Coordinates of C-alpha atoms in Angstrom, one line a residue:
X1 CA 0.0 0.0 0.0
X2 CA 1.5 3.4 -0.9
X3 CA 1.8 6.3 1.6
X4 CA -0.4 9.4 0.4
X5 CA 2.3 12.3 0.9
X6 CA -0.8 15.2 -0.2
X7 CA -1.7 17.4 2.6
X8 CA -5.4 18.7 2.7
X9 CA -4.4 21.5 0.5
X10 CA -4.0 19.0 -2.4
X11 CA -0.3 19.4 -2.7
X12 CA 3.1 16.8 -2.0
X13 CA 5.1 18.2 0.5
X14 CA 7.9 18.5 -2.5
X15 CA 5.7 20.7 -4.2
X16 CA 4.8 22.5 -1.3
X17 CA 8.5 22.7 -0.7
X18 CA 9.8 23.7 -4.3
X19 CA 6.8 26.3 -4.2
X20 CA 7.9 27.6 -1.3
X21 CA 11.4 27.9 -2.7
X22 CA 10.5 29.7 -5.7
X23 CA 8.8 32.3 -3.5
X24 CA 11.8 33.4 -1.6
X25 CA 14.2 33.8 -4.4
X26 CA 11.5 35.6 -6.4
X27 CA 11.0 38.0 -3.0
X28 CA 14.9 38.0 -2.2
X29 CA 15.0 39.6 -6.0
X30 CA 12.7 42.0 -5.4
X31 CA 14.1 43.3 -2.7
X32 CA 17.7 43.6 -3.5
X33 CA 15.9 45.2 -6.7
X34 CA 14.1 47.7 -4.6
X35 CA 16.8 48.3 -2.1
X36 CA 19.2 49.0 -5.4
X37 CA 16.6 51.5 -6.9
X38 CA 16.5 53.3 -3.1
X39 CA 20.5 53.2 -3.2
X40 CA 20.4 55.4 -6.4
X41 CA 17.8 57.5 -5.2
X42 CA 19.4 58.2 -1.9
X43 CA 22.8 58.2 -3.1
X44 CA 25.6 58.4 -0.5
X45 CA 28.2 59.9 -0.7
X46 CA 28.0 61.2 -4.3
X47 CA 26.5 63.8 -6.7
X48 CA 23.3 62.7 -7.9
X49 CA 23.7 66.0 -10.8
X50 CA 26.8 64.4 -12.2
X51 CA 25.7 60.7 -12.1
X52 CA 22.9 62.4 -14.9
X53 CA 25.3 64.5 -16.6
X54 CA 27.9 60.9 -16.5
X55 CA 24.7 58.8 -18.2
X56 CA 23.5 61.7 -20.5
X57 CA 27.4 62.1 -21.5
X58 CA 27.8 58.4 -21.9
X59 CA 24.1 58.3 -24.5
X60 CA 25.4 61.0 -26.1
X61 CA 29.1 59.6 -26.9
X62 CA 27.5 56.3 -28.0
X63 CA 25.1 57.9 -30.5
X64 CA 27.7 60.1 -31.7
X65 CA 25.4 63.3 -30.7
X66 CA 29.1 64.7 -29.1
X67 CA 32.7 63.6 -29.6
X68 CA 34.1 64.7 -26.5
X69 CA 33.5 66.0 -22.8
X70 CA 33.8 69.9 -23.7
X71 CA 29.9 70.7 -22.5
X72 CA 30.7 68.2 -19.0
X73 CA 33.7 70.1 -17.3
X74 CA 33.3 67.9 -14.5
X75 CA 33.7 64.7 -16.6
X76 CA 36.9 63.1 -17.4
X77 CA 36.8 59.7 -19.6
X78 CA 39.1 57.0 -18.6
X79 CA 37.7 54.4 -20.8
X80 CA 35.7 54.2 -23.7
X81 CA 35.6 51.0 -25.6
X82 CA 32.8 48.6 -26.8
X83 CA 31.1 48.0 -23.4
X84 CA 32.5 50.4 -20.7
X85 CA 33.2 53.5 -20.4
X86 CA 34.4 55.3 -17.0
X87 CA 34.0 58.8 -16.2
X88 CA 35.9 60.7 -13.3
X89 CA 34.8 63.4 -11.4
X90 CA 36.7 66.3 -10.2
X91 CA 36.5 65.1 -6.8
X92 CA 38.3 61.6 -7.7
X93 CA 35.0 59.5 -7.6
X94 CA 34.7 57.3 -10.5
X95 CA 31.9 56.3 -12.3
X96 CA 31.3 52.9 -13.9
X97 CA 29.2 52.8 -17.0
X98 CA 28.1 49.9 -18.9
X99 CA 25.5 49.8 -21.7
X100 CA 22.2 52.0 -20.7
X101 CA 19.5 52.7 -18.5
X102 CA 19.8 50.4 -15.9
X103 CA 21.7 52.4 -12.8
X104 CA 23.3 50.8 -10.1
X105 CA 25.2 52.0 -7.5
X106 CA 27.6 49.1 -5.9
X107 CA 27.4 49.0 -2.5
X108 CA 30.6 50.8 -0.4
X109 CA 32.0 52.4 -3.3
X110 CA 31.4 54.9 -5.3
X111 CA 30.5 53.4 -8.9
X112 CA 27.7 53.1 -10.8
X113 CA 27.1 50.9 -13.4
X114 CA 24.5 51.1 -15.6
X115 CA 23.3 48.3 -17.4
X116 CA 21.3 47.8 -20.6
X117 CA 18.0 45.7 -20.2
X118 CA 19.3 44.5 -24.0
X119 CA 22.2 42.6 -24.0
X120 CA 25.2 44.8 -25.8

């Protein structure tokens, strides 16, 4: 005679368990993506004007509207290659920027990365 694992909800306890599962890493997601989005808005320790003036720079560069930093004093470029480029601040901060759109700011540094939902 086989053992009936369903509980009265209609579920086996491995589905209850794998559901269960699925839950938390879908909440532990959302919240590291909230707590990311309230990290840029907040921003410590930086300049939340020249973080805008870094990502307008960097979509301007990339679709060729500019060729160089002349209308961002603030702005120096490090890098600029196929998938980075890194500004610098006058203030030594350096900013981290990847693709578009998607802002990031790592957690006990000062970089941002921004991300494109596309991949590049």
């Amino acid at each position: 005679m086989k053992k009936d694992t369903t509980s009265d909800c209609g579920f086996t306890l491995i589905e209850l368990i794998i559901s269960i599962a699925i839950i938390s890493v879908l909440l532990i997601t959302g919240v590291y993506m909230l707590s990311t989005t309230l990290t840029l808005i907040k921003n410590e320790g930086g300049d939340t004007e020249l973080l805008y003036q870094a990502q307008d720079a960097m979509e301007k560069l990339t679709s060729g509207q500019i060729s160089d930093l002349n209308e961002y004093p603030k702005l120096l470029l490090l890098v600029n290659d196929a998938e980075t480029m890194i500004f610098k601040d006058d203030s030594d901060n350096s900013f981290n920027i990847i693709g578009k759109y998607y802002i990031i700011k790592e957690q006990n540094t000062s970089k941002i990365i921004i991300r494109s939902f596309v991949p590049n």
